[in-house]
Amino acid sequence: MRIGKSAPIKTAIMVLAWIMVWGAGDRWTIGHNAVLAAERTNLAVGKTAAASNVYQNNPKYGAAKAVDGQSSTRWAADTSGGSYWLQVDLGREHVADQFIVREYQSRMTSYSIQYSLDAVTWKTATSGSKAPGPTDTDTTLNPESPIQARYVKLVVDAASSGVSVYEFEIYGQIPQGGETCG
């Protein structure tokens, strides 16, 4: 049996697609630049990263290691004290709503996530504090509302020793096909 391109079938497919997208919890709008479906992903993987410093200036611990998608590599900062930061350039503006810091030996004790559109003017998305410990830790930070940013920075104001991060993950949605519709 062959199905033609009749109006009732097109309407049924559009309604079914709407139900599937709505039921999956994805946000979408009708109109200019509408996003009909999106894929939730770690926006930081493979992006350009920079850091306040690198342990003994050793490339093995460079900032890019915190966004390479590998759990066996890490960015490590010198133990000089003071504050540390790790910045990611997402390449273009994205909406992000969750940050995960996969940390070596739970050294961060006071930290925040900052974001910017231009890497000059920064706002704080969320912050926190915790006790240090000898084991690896995953710290999940959720801002009160999603942020729109091209640059995202982990700022560590206090730590028990030099900060070391396996992965700095920035979660948001990329429209299917990587672009918006409209």
N, CA and C atoms as an extended XYZ file, in Angstrom:
546
Properties=species:S:1:pos:R:3:atomname:S:1:resname:S:1:resid:I:1 pbc="F F F"
N         0.837       -1.172        0.000 N   MET     1
C         0.000        0.000        0.000 CA  MET     1
C         0.887        1.242        0.000 C   MET     1
N         0.604        2.177       -0.860 N   ARG     2
C         1.392        3.388       -0.972 CA  ARG     2
C         0.626        4.550       -0.347 C   ARG     2
N         1.322        5.318        0.468 N   ILE     3
C         0.679        6.460        1.111 CA  ILE     3
C         1.127        7.721        0.390 C   ILE     3
N         0.188        8.508       -0.082 N   GLY     4
C         0.485        9.753       -0.770 CA  GLY     4
C         0.695       10.885        0.215 C   GLY     4
N         0.950       12.057       -0.310 N   LYS     5
C         1.196       13.231        0.533 CA  LYS     5
C        -0.086       14.028        0.718 C   LYS     5
N        -1.077       13.400        1.287 N   SER     6
C        -2.348       14.093        1.485 CA  SER     6
C        -2.303       14.971        2.724 C   SER     6
N        -3.143       15.986        2.749 N   ALA     7
C        -3.185       16.930        3.874 CA  ALA     7
C        -3.492       16.258        5.201 C   ALA     7
N        -4.458       15.307        5.281 N   PRO     8
C        -4.732       14.682        6.579 CA  PRO     8
C        -3.523       13.920        7.136 C   PRO     8
N        -2.757       13.282        6.257 N   ILE     9
C        -1.581       12.535        6.727 CA  ILE     9
C        -0.514       13.510        7.212 C   ILE     9
N        -0.287       14.602        6.476 N   LYS    10
C         0.688       15.608        6.907 CA  LYS    10
C         0.294       16.172        8.272 C   LYS    10
N        -0.987       16.465        8.431 N   THR    11
C        -1.469       17.002        9.702 CA  THR    11
C        -1.258       16.002       10.826 C   THR    11
N        -1.569       14.737       10.564 N   ALA    12
C        -1.397       13.697       11.581 CA  ALA    12
C         0.065       13.553       11.959 C   ALA    12
N         0.970       13.618       10.991 N   ILE    13
C         2.403       13.501       11.273 CA  ILE    13
C         2.869       14.693       12.098 C   ILE    13
N         2.406       15.896       11.746 N   MET    14
C         2.807       17.075       12.507 CA  MET    14
C         2.301       17.004       13.941 C   MET    14
N         1.069       16.559       14.134 N   VAL    15
C         0.515       16.427       15.479 CA  VAL    15
C         1.292       15.373       16.258 C   VAL    15
N         1.592       14.248       15.639 N   LEU    16
C         2.362       13.198       16.293 CA  LEU    16
C         3.748       13.700       16.672 C   LEU    16
N         4.402       14.432       15.773 N   ALA    17
C         5.725       14.996       16.075 CA  ALA    17
C         5.628       15.956       17.249 C   ALA    17
N         4.571       16.788       17.280 N   TRP    18
C         4.391       17.721       18.382 CA  TRP    18
C         4.219       16.983       19.703 C   TRP    18
N         3.411       15.930       19.699 N   ILE    19
C         3.191       15.136       20.911 CA  ILE    19
C         4.491       14.480       21.355 C   ILE    19
N         5.260       13.944       20.413 N   MET    20
C         6.521       13.275       20.767 CA  MET    20
C         7.502       14.270       21.360 C   MET    20
N         7.640       15.454       20.762 N   VAL    21
C         8.574       16.458       21.274 CA  VAL    21
C         8.090       16.969       22.620 C   VAL    21
N         6.808       17.324       22.711 N   TRP    22
C         6.268       17.839       23.966 CA  TRP    22
C         6.381       16.805       25.062 C   TRP    22
N         6.063       15.553       24.755 N   GLY    23
C         6.112       14.482       25.751 CA  GLY    23
C         7.511       14.169       26.223 C   GLY    23
N         8.506       14.452       25.379 N   ALA    24
C         9.898       14.176       25.751 CA  ALA    24
C        10.463       15.268       26.648 C   ALA    24
N         9.721       16.340       26.826 N   GLY    25
C        10.175       17.397       27.723 CA  GLY    25
C        11.046       18.440       27.048 C   GLY    25
N        11.270       18.342       25.753 N   ASP    26
C        12.063       19.340       25.053 CA  ASP    26
C        11.246       20.608       24.863 C   ASP    26
N        11.895       21.770       24.957 N   ARG    27
C        11.228       23.027       24.722 CA  ARG    27
C        11.233       23.331       23.234 C   ARG    27
N        10.152       23.927       22.766 N   TRP    28
C        10.130       24.385       21.384 CA  TRP    28
C         9.107       25.484       21.238 C   TRP    28
N         9.290       26.290       20.228 N   THR    29
C         8.356       27.367       19.965 CA  THR    29
C         8.006       27.377       18.490 C   THR    29
N         6.918       28.046       18.168 N   ILE    30
C         6.538       28.207       16.775 CA  ILE    30
C         6.889       29.633       16.394 C   ILE    30
N         7.499       29.799       15.247 N   GLY    31
C         7.838       31.131       14.778 CA  GLY    31
C         9.283       31.184       14.335 C   GLY    31
N         9.794       32.394       14.203 N   HIS    32
C        11.165       32.592       13.746 CA  HIS    32
C        12.161       31.923       14.698 C   HIS    32
N        13.138       31.263       14.126 N   ASN    33
C        14.173       30.544       14.882 CA  ASN    33
C        13.592       29.495       15.818 C   ASN    33
N        12.568       28.819       15.401 N   ALA    34
C        11.943       27.780       16.231 CA  ALA    34
C        12.857       26.573       16.330 C   ALA    34
N        12.894       25.984       17.485 N   VAL    35
C        13.633       24.744       17.700 CA  VAL    35
C        12.586       23.670       17.936 C   VAL    35
N        12.451       22.749       16.995 N   LEU    36
C        11.411       21.736       17.103 CA  LEU    36
C        11.834       20.569       17.965 C   LEU    36
N        13.082       20.244       17.983 N   ALA    37
C        13.585       19.168       18.844 CA  ALA    37
C        15.054       19.439       19.073 C   ALA    37
N        15.556       19.049       20.196 N   ALA    38
C        16.945       19.335       20.513 CA  ALA    38
C        17.573       18.145       21.211 C   ALA    38
N        18.889       18.090       21.113 N   GLU    39
C        19.650       17.025       21.747 CA  GLU    39
C        20.423       17.614       22.922 C   GLU    39
N        20.252       17.051       24.102 N   ARG    40
C        20.978       17.498       25.298 CA  ARG    40
C        22.389       16.941       25.225 C   ARG    40
N        23.367       17.805       25.439 N   THR    41
C        24.746       17.376       25.254 CA  THR    41
C        25.706       18.175       26.133 C   THR    41
N        26.914       17.643       26.276 N   ASN    42
C        27.991       18.358       26.946 CA  ASN    42
C        28.585       19.316       25.921 C   ASN    42
N        28.301       20.594       26.072 N   LEU    43
C        28.727       21.610       25.116 CA  LEU    43
C        30.225       21.877       25.153 C   LEU    43
N        30.908       21.490       26.209 N   ALA    44
C        32.317       21.826       26.392 CA  ALA    44
C        33.291       20.874       25.688 C   ALA    44
N        32.862       19.674       25.356 N   VAL    45
C        33.788       18.680       24.794 CA  VAL    45
C        34.451       19.203       23.524 C   VAL    45
N        35.778       19.191       23.543 N   GLY    46
C        36.555       19.586       22.377 CA  GLY    46
C        36.664       21.080       22.133 C   GLY    46
N        36.116       21.885       23.041 N   LYS    47
C        36.174       23.335       22.865 CA  LYS    47
C        37.497       23.883       23.401 C   LYS    47
N        37.779       25.134       23.106 N   THR    48
C        39.005       25.795       23.546 CA  THR    48
C        38.898       26.126       25.035 C   THR    48
N        39.948       25.794       25.780 N   ALA    49
C        39.959       26.062       27.223 CA  ALA    49
C        41.235       26.810       27.597 C   ALA    49
N        41.136       27.628       28.629 N   ALA    50
C        42.279       28.354       29.176 CA  ALA    50
C        42.180       28.269       30.692 C   ALA    50
N        43.302       28.467       31.371 N   ALA    51
C        43.316       28.348       32.833 CA  ALA    51
C        44.219       29.399       33.465 C   ALA    51
N        43.979       29.629       34.756 N   SER    52
C        44.787       30.585       35.516 CA  SER    52
C        46.250       30.177       35.526 C   SER    52
N        46.506       28.891       35.628 N   ASN    53
C        47.863       28.359       35.548 CA  ASN    53
C        47.792       26.845       35.355 C   ASN    53
N        48.939       26.260       35.073 N   VAL    54
C        49.030       24.812       34.847 CA  VAL    54
C        50.160       24.276       35.713 C   VAL    54
N        49.911       23.164       36.362 N   TYR    55
C        50.890       22.536       37.253 CA  TYR    55
C        52.243       22.369       36.551 C   TYR    55
N        53.259       23.019       37.084 N   GLN    56
C        54.640       22.982       36.581 CA  GLN    56
C        54.730       23.283       35.077 C   GLN    56
N        53.753       24.039       34.553 N   ASN    57
C        53.686       24.354       33.111 CA  ASN    57
C        53.788       23.107       32.241 C   ASN    57
N        53.317       21.991       32.766 N   ASN    58
C        53.386       20.710       32.072 CA  ASN    58
C        52.158       20.535       31.166 C   ASN    58
N        52.368       20.412       29.842 N   PRO    59
C        51.235       20.252       28.920 CA  PRO    59
C        50.353       19.041       29.255 C   PRO    59
N        50.906       18.073       29.966 N   LYS    60
C        50.128       16.903       30.381 CA  LYS    60
C        48.933       17.317       31.241 C   LYS    60
N        49.037       18.488       31.894 N   TYR    61
C        47.975       18.982       32.774 CA  TYR    61
C        47.331       20.270       32.241 C   TYR    61
N        47.433       20.516       30.956 N   GLY    62
C        46.896       21.735       30.354 CA  GLY    62
C        45.383       21.835       30.448 C   GLY    62
N        44.867       23.043       30.278 N   ALA    63
C        43.434       23.320       30.394 CA  ALA    63
C        42.601       22.477       29.432 C   ALA    63
N        43.100       22.209       28.246 N   ALA    64
C        42.350       21.429       27.251 CA  ALA    64
C        42.020       20.020       27.751 C   ALA    64
N        42.789       19.518       28.698 N   LYS    65
C        42.545       18.168       29.238 CA  LYS    65
C        41.217       18.092       29.994 C   LYS    65
N        40.711       19.234       30.486 N   ALA    66
C        39.446       19.248       31.239 CA  ALA    66
C        38.220       19.266       30.330 C   ALA    66
N        38.435       19.370       29.017 N   VAL    67
C        37.306       19.372       28.075 CA  VAL    67
C        37.543       18.403       26.915 C   VAL    67
N        38.395       17.409       27.143 N   ASP    68
C        38.708       16.463       26.062 CA  ASP    68
C        37.815       15.225       26.047 C   ASP    68
N        36.902       15.117       27.015 N   GLY    69
C        35.985       13.979       27.055 CA  GLY    69
C        36.618       12.700       27.586 C   GLY    69
N        37.832       12.791       28.081 N   GLN    70
C        38.548       11.618       28.593 CA  GLN    70
C        38.621       11.676       30.121 C   GLN    70
N        38.168       10.634       30.776 N   SER    71
C        38.193       10.617       32.243 CA  SER    71
C        39.583       10.303       32.803 C   SER    71
N        40.527        9.969       31.945 N   SER    72
C        41.878        9.623       32.413 CA  SER    72
C        42.843       10.804       32.338 C   SER    72
N        42.409       11.946       31.796 N   THR    73
C        43.273       13.128       31.721 CA  THR    73
C        42.674       14.218       32.601 C   THR    73
N        43.498       15.238       32.931 N   ARG    74
C        42.973       16.297       33.788 CA  ARG    74
C        43.787       17.571       33.674 C   ARG    74
N        43.101       18.685       33.949 N   TRP    75
C        43.786       19.959       34.136 CA  TRP    75
C        44.193       20.011       35.593 C   TRP    75
N        45.423       20.444       35.859 N   ALA    76
C        45.897       20.606       37.231 CA  ALA    76
C        46.553       21.977       37.347 C   ALA    76
N        46.253       22.663       38.437 N   ALA    77
C        46.823       23.979       38.702 CA  ALA    77
C        47.956       23.852       39.708 C   ALA    77
N        48.876       24.808       39.650 N   ASP    78
C        49.942       24.854       40.657 CA  ASP    78
C        49.332       25.034       42.031 C   ASP    78
N        50.073       24.650       43.046 N   THR    79
C        49.583       24.736       44.427 CA  THR    79
C        49.922       26.081       45.053 C   THR    79
N        49.979       27.117       44.233 N   SER    80
C        50.402       28.438       44.693 CA  SER    80
C        49.402       29.129       45.607 C   SER    80
N        48.212       28.580       45.746 N   GLY    81
C        47.196       29.206       46.582 CA  GLY    81
C        46.465       30.279       45.797 C   GLY    81
N        45.649       31.046       46.484 N   GLY    82
C        44.861       32.056       45.795 CA  GLY    82
C        43.716       31.421       45.028 C   GLY    82
N        43.187       32.164       44.075 N   SER    83
C        42.073       31.615       43.309 CA  SER    83
C        42.577       30.990       42.008 C   SER    83
N        41.780       30.081       41.498 N   TYR    84
C        42.077       29.383       40.259 CA  TYR    84
C        40.873       29.545       39.343 C   TYR    84
N        41.097       29.472       38.043 N   TRP    85
C        39.963       29.474       37.123 CA  TRP    85
C        40.268       28.627       35.901 C   TRP    85
N        39.187       28.120       35.343 N   LEU    86
C        39.229       27.323       34.116 CA  LEU    86
C        38.113       27.862       33.226 C   LEU    86
N        38.473       28.366       32.054 N   GLN    87
C        37.511       29.015       31.163 CA  GLN    87
C        37.358       28.220       29.874 C   GLN    87
N        36.110       28.102       29.405 N   VAL    88
C        35.807       27.392       28.161 CA  VAL    88
C        35.129       28.350       27.189 C   VAL    88
N        35.634       28.373       25.956 N   ASP    89
C        35.017       29.123       24.873 CA  ASP    89
C        34.152       28.135       24.092 C   ASP    89
N        32.847       28.297       24.150 N   LEU    90
C        31.928       27.370       23.488 CA  LEU    90
C        31.857       27.595       21.974 C   LEU    90
N        32.535       28.614       21.469 N   GLY    91
C        32.590       28.860       20.036 CA  GLY    91
C        31.480       29.760       19.518 C   GLY    91
N        30.336       29.719       20.134 N   ARG    92
C        29.195       30.583       19.836 CA  ARG    92
C        28.280       30.552       21.052 C   ARG    92
N        27.273       31.389       21.042 N   GLU    93
C        26.352       31.432       22.181 CA  GLU    93
C        25.535       30.146       22.266 C   GLU    93
N        25.371       29.672       23.487 N   HIS    94
C        24.553       28.495       23.783 CA  HIS    94
C        23.752       28.771       25.048 C   HIS    94
N        22.702       28.018       25.232 N   VAL    95
C        21.953       28.041       26.489 CA  VAL    95
C        22.409       26.821       27.283 C   VAL    95
N        22.810       27.047       28.534 N   ALA    96
C        23.282       25.960       29.400 CA  ALA    96
C        22.505       25.991       30.707 C   ALA    96
N        22.278       24.796       31.273 N   ASP    97
C        21.487       24.736       32.504 CA  ASP    97
C        22.058       23.801       33.561 C   ASP    97
N        23.240       23.244       33.298 N   GLN    98
C        23.851       22.372       34.302 CA  GLN    98
C        25.352       22.301       34.057 C   GLN    98
N        26.099       22.249       35.157 N   PHE    99
C        27.554       22.185       35.096 CA  PHE    99
C        28.007       21.065       36.018 C   PHE    99
N        28.926       20.248       35.539 N   ILE   100
C        29.470       19.168       36.371 CA  ILE   100
C        30.984       19.296       36.378 C   ILE   100
N        31.548       19.315       37.579 N   VAL   101
C        33.000       19.369       37.740 CA  VAL   101
C        33.427       18.010       38.273 C   VAL   101
N        34.168       17.258       37.474 N   ARG   102
C        34.688       15.944       37.863 CA  ARG   102
C        36.121       16.181       38.357 C   ARG   102
N        36.244       16.132       39.665 N   GLU   103
C        37.450       16.626       40.319 CA  GLU   103
C        38.322       15.524       40.918 C   GLU   103
N        39.617       15.709       40.785 N   TYR   104
C        40.604       14.831       41.400 CA  TYR   104
C        40.755       15.229       42.864 C   TYR   104
N        40.566       14.301       43.757 N   GLN   105
C        40.765       14.454       45.208 CA  GLN   105
C        40.003       15.596       45.868 C   GLN   105
N        38.874       15.966       45.371 N   SER   106
C        37.956       16.914       46.023 CA  SER   106
C        38.671       18.064       46.736 C   SER   106
N        39.404       18.879       45.990 N   ARG   107
C        40.190       19.954       46.585 CA  ARG   107
C        39.478       21.302       46.632 C   ARG   107
N        38.494       21.521       45.764 N   MET   108
C        37.769       22.806       45.768 CA  MET   108
C        36.956       22.910       47.054 C   MET   108
N        36.991       24.083       47.679 N   THR   109
C        36.147       24.284       48.858 CA  THR   109
C        35.170       25.441       48.679 C   THR   109
N        35.481       26.416       47.851 N   SER   110
C        34.580       27.519       47.531 CA  SER   110
C        34.730       27.813       46.040 C   SER   110
N        33.610       27.840       45.319 N   TYR   111
C        33.687       27.905       43.861 CA  TYR   111
C        32.433       28.544       43.281 C   TYR   111
N        32.533       28.974       42.030 N   SER   112
C        31.380       29.521       41.325 CA  SER   112
C        31.514       29.237       39.836 C   SER   112
N        30.391       29.339       39.151 N   ILE   113
C        30.359       29.250       37.696 CA  ILE   113
C        30.003       30.643       37.205 C   ILE   113
N        30.853       31.209       36.362 N   GLN   114
C        30.591       32.510       35.772 CA  GLN   114
C        30.399       32.350       34.273 C   GLN   114
N        29.690       33.302       33.669 N   TYR   115
C        29.445       33.206       32.231 CA  TYR   115
C        29.473       34.593       31.589 C   TYR   115
N        29.718       34.601       30.276 N   SER   116
C        29.859       35.855       29.557 CA  SER   116
C        29.544       35.639       28.078 C   SER   116
N        29.150       36.715       27.419 N   LEU   117
C        28.960       36.678       25.970 CA  LEU   117
C        30.225       37.154       25.253 C   LEU   117
N        31.078       37.933       25.968 N   ASP   118
C        32.235       38.553       25.326 CA  ASP   118
C        33.579       38.290       26.023 C   ASP   118
N        33.605       37.524       27.080 N   ALA   119
C        34.810       37.229       27.881 CA  ALA   119
C        35.373       38.477       28.569 C   ALA   119
N        34.556       39.529       28.680 N   VAL   120
C        34.956       40.752       29.373 CA  VAL   120
C        34.047       40.993       30.572 C   VAL   120
N        32.738       40.988       30.325 N   THR   121
C        31.753       41.205       31.371 CA  THR   121
C        31.221       39.847       31.824 C   THR   121
N        31.406       39.545       33.119 N   TRP   122
C        31.037       38.229       33.651 CA  TRP   122
C        29.894       38.342       34.651 C   TRP   122
N        29.027       37.335       34.659 N   LYS   123
C        27.960       37.208       35.647 CA  LYS   123
C        28.107       35.861       36.328 C   LYS   123
N        27.607       35.743       37.543 N   THR   124
C        27.667       34.481       38.268 CA  THR   124
C        26.375       33.712       38.052 C   THR   124
N        26.512       32.470       37.588 N   ALA   125
C        25.347       31.600       37.365 CA  ALA   125
C        24.960       30.883       38.645 C   ALA   125
N        25.957       30.397       39.365 N   THR   126
C        25.720       29.659       40.597 CA  THR   126
C        27.042       29.549       41.358 C   THR   126
N        26.961       29.228       42.635 N   SER   127
C        28.169       29.068       43.443 CA  SER   127
C        27.910       28.048       44.544 C   SER   127
N        28.973       27.650       45.205 N   GLY   128
C        28.816       26.678       46.273 CA  GLY   128
C        30.093       26.525       47.084 C   GLY   128
N        30.003       25.671       48.082 N   SER   129
C        31.169       25.352       48.903 CA  SER   129
C        30.993       23.935       49.440 C   SER   129
N        32.110       23.326       49.780 N   LYS   130
C        32.082       21.965       50.321 CA  LYS   130
C        33.377       21.712       51.069 C   LYS   130
N        33.373       20.669       51.863 N   ALA   131
C        34.578       20.269       52.585 CA  ALA   131
C        35.493       19.498       51.622 C   ALA   131
N        36.808       19.647       51.778 N   PRO   132
C        37.719       18.876       50.927 CA  PRO   132
C        37.743       17.418       51.382 C   PRO   132
N        38.265       16.576       50.532 N   GLY   133
C        38.365       15.163       50.879 CA  GLY   133
C        39.403       14.465       50.025 C   GLY   133
N        39.775       13.249       50.376 N   PRO   134
C        40.839       12.540       49.664 CA  PRO   134
C        40.361       11.776       48.423 C   PRO   134
N        39.054       11.755       48.167 N   THR   135
C        38.549       10.962       47.045 CA  THR   135
C        38.088       11.864       45.901 C   THR   135
N        38.065       11.304       44.705 N   ASP   136
C        37.571       12.025       43.535 CA  ASP   136
C        36.087       12.335       43.734 C   ASP   136
N        35.648       13.489       43.234 N   THR   137
C        34.266       13.912       43.430 CA  THR   137
C        33.681       14.487       42.148 C   THR   137
N        32.394       14.290       41.968 N   ASP   138
C        31.641       14.942       40.904 CA  ASP   138
C        30.730       15.957       41.570 C   ASP   138
N        30.913       17.227       41.244 N   THR   139
C        30.090       18.290       41.811 CA  THR   139
C        29.165       18.806       40.715 C   THR   139
N        27.859       18.701       40.939 N   THR   140
C        26.867       19.170       39.977 CA  THR   140
C        26.318       20.509       40.445 C   THR   140
N        26.339       21.477       39.546 N   LEU   141
C        25.846       22.815       39.849 CA  LEU   141
C        24.732       23.162       38.869 C   LEU   141
N        23.585       23.548       39.406 N   ASN   142
C        22.432       23.912       38.591 CA  ASN   142
C        22.047       25.360       38.884 C   ASN   142
N        22.149       26.238       37.886 N   PRO   143
C        21.724       27.624       38.136 CA  PRO   143
C        20.213       27.685       38.323 C   PRO   143
N        19.724       28.777       38.925 N   GLU   144
C        18.277       28.940       39.133 CA  GLU   144
C        17.520       28.958       37.822 C   GLU   144
N        18.143       29.500       36.780 N   SER   145
C        17.531       29.506       35.449 CA  SER   145
C        18.654       29.302       34.429 C   SER   145
N        18.314       28.802       33.247 N   PRO   146
C        19.344       28.582       32.226 CA  PRO   146
C        20.064       29.886       31.888 C   PRO   146
N        21.307       29.770       31.500 N   ILE   147
C        22.113       30.928       31.127 CA  ILE   147
C        22.363       30.897       29.625 C   ILE   147
N        22.609       32.054       29.054 N   GLN   148
C        23.014       32.137       27.654 CA  GLN   148
C        24.420       32.692       27.652 C   GLN   148
N        25.354       31.931       27.070 N   ALA   149
C        26.753       32.324       27.133 CA  ALA   149
C        27.557       31.742       25.985 C   ALA   149
N        28.636       32.427       25.672 N   ARG   150
C        29.648       31.850       24.793 CA  ARG   150
C        30.817       31.358       25.644 C   ARG   150
N        31.097       32.057       26.728 N   TYR   151
C        32.210       31.711       27.614 CA  TYR   151
C        31.670       31.294       28.972 C   TYR   151
N        32.232       30.218       29.520 N   VAL   152
C        31.845       29.742       30.842 CA  VAL   152
C        33.132       29.507       31.620 C   VAL   152
N        33.125       29.940       32.881 N   LYS   153
C        34.340       29.854       33.696 CA  LYS   153
C        34.039       29.233       35.061 C   LYS   153
N        34.827       28.251       35.430 N   LEU   154
C        34.827       27.710       36.788 CA  LEU   154
C        35.834       28.541       37.567 C   LEU   154
N        35.380       29.199       38.626 N   VAL   155
C        36.255       30.006       39.468 CA  VAL   155
C        36.327       29.334       40.831 C   VAL   155
N        37.528       29.008       41.261 N   VAL   156
C        37.733       28.377       42.566 CA  VAL   156
C        38.394       29.413       43.464 C   VAL   156
N        37.643       29.903       44.448 N   ASP   157
C        38.139       30.939       45.353 CA  ASP   157
C        38.977       30.371       46.488 C   ASP   157
N        38.713       29.117       46.848 N   ALA   158
C        39.480       28.479       47.920 CA  ALA   158
C        39.578       26.983       47.641 C   ALA   158
N        40.738       26.436       47.990 N   ALA   159
C        40.980       25.005       47.780 CA  ALA   159
C        41.980       24.512       48.817 C   ALA   159
N        41.919       23.235       49.101 N   SER   160
C        42.828       22.657       50.088 CA  SER   160
C        44.229       22.473       49.516 C   SER   160
N        44.344       22.450       48.192 N   SER   161
C        45.615       22.303       47.484 CA  SER   161
C        45.354       22.723       46.045 C   SER   161
N        46.329       22.521       45.170 N   GLY   162
C        46.126       22.871       43.766 CA  GLY   162
C        44.932       22.135       43.175 C   GLY   162
N        44.074       22.869       42.493 N   VAL   163
C        42.865       22.291       41.912 CA  VAL   163
C        43.241       21.393       40.736 C   VAL   163
N        42.491       20.295       40.587 N   SER   164
C        42.729       19.363       39.499 CA  SER   164
C        41.379       18.814       39.031 C   SER   164
N        41.065       19.011       37.744 N   VAL   165
C        39.743       18.682       37.210 CA  VAL   165
C        39.880       17.720       36.042 C   VAL   165
N        39.260       16.539       36.183 N   TYR   166
C        39.235       15.577       35.077 CA  TYR   166
C        38.416       16.131       33.918 C   TYR   166
N        37.201       16.573       34.216 N   GLU   167
C        36.312       17.108       33.189 CA  GLU   167
C        35.477       18.240       33.765 C   GLU   167
N        35.339       19.302       32.979 N   PHE   168
C        34.426       20.398       33.277 CA  PHE   168
C        33.344       20.305       32.216 C   PHE   168
N        32.166       19.843       32.621 N   GLU   169
C        31.078       19.581       31.681 CA  GLU   169
C        30.034       20.691       31.768 C   GLU   169
N        29.604       21.151       30.608 N   ILE   170
C        28.620       22.223       30.502 CA  ILE   170
C        27.469       21.668       29.672 C   ILE   170
N        26.305       21.506       30.305 N   TYR   171
C        25.185       20.866       29.619 CA  TYR   171
C        24.140       21.868       29.150 C   TYR   171
N        23.676       21.632       27.943 N   GLY   172
C        22.631       22.426       27.328 CA  GLY   172
C        22.068       21.641       26.164 C   GLY   172
N        21.352       22.333       25.311 N   GLN   173
C        20.742       21.653       24.176 CA  GLN   173
C        21.235       22.249       22.875 C   GLN   173
N        21.484       21.369       21.922 N   ILE   174
C        21.825       21.768       20.571 CA  ILE   174
C        20.659       21.339       19.697 C   ILE   174
N        20.098       22.244       18.918 N   PRO   175
C        19.000       21.856       18.042 CA  PRO   175
C        19.450       20.734       17.087 C   PRO   175
N        18.517       19.873       16.710 N   GLN   176
C        18.859       18.814       15.772 CA  GLN   176
C        19.478       19.430       14.542 C   GLN   176
N        20.546       18.844       14.057 N   GLY   177
C        21.252       19.399       12.916 CA  GLY   177
C        22.230       20.480       13.298 C   GLY   177
N        22.250       20.840       14.586 N   GLY   178
C        23.215       21.824       15.073 CA  GLY   178
C        22.823       23.265       14.860 C   GLY   178
N        21.708       23.543       14.229 N   GLU   179
C        21.288       24.911       13.974 CA  GLU   179
C        19.819       25.087       14.309 C   GLU   179
N        19.406       26.327       14.446 N   THR   180
C        17.986       26.614       14.669 CA  THR   180
C        17.266       26.662       13.335 C   THR   180
N        15.986       26.467       13.367 N   CYS   181
C        15.152       26.522       12.168 CA  CYS   181
C        14.636       27.936       11.991 C   CYS   181
N        14.373       28.321       10.782 N   GLY   182
C        13.686       29.595       10.561 CA  GLY   182
C        14.474       30.617        9.864 C   GLY   182
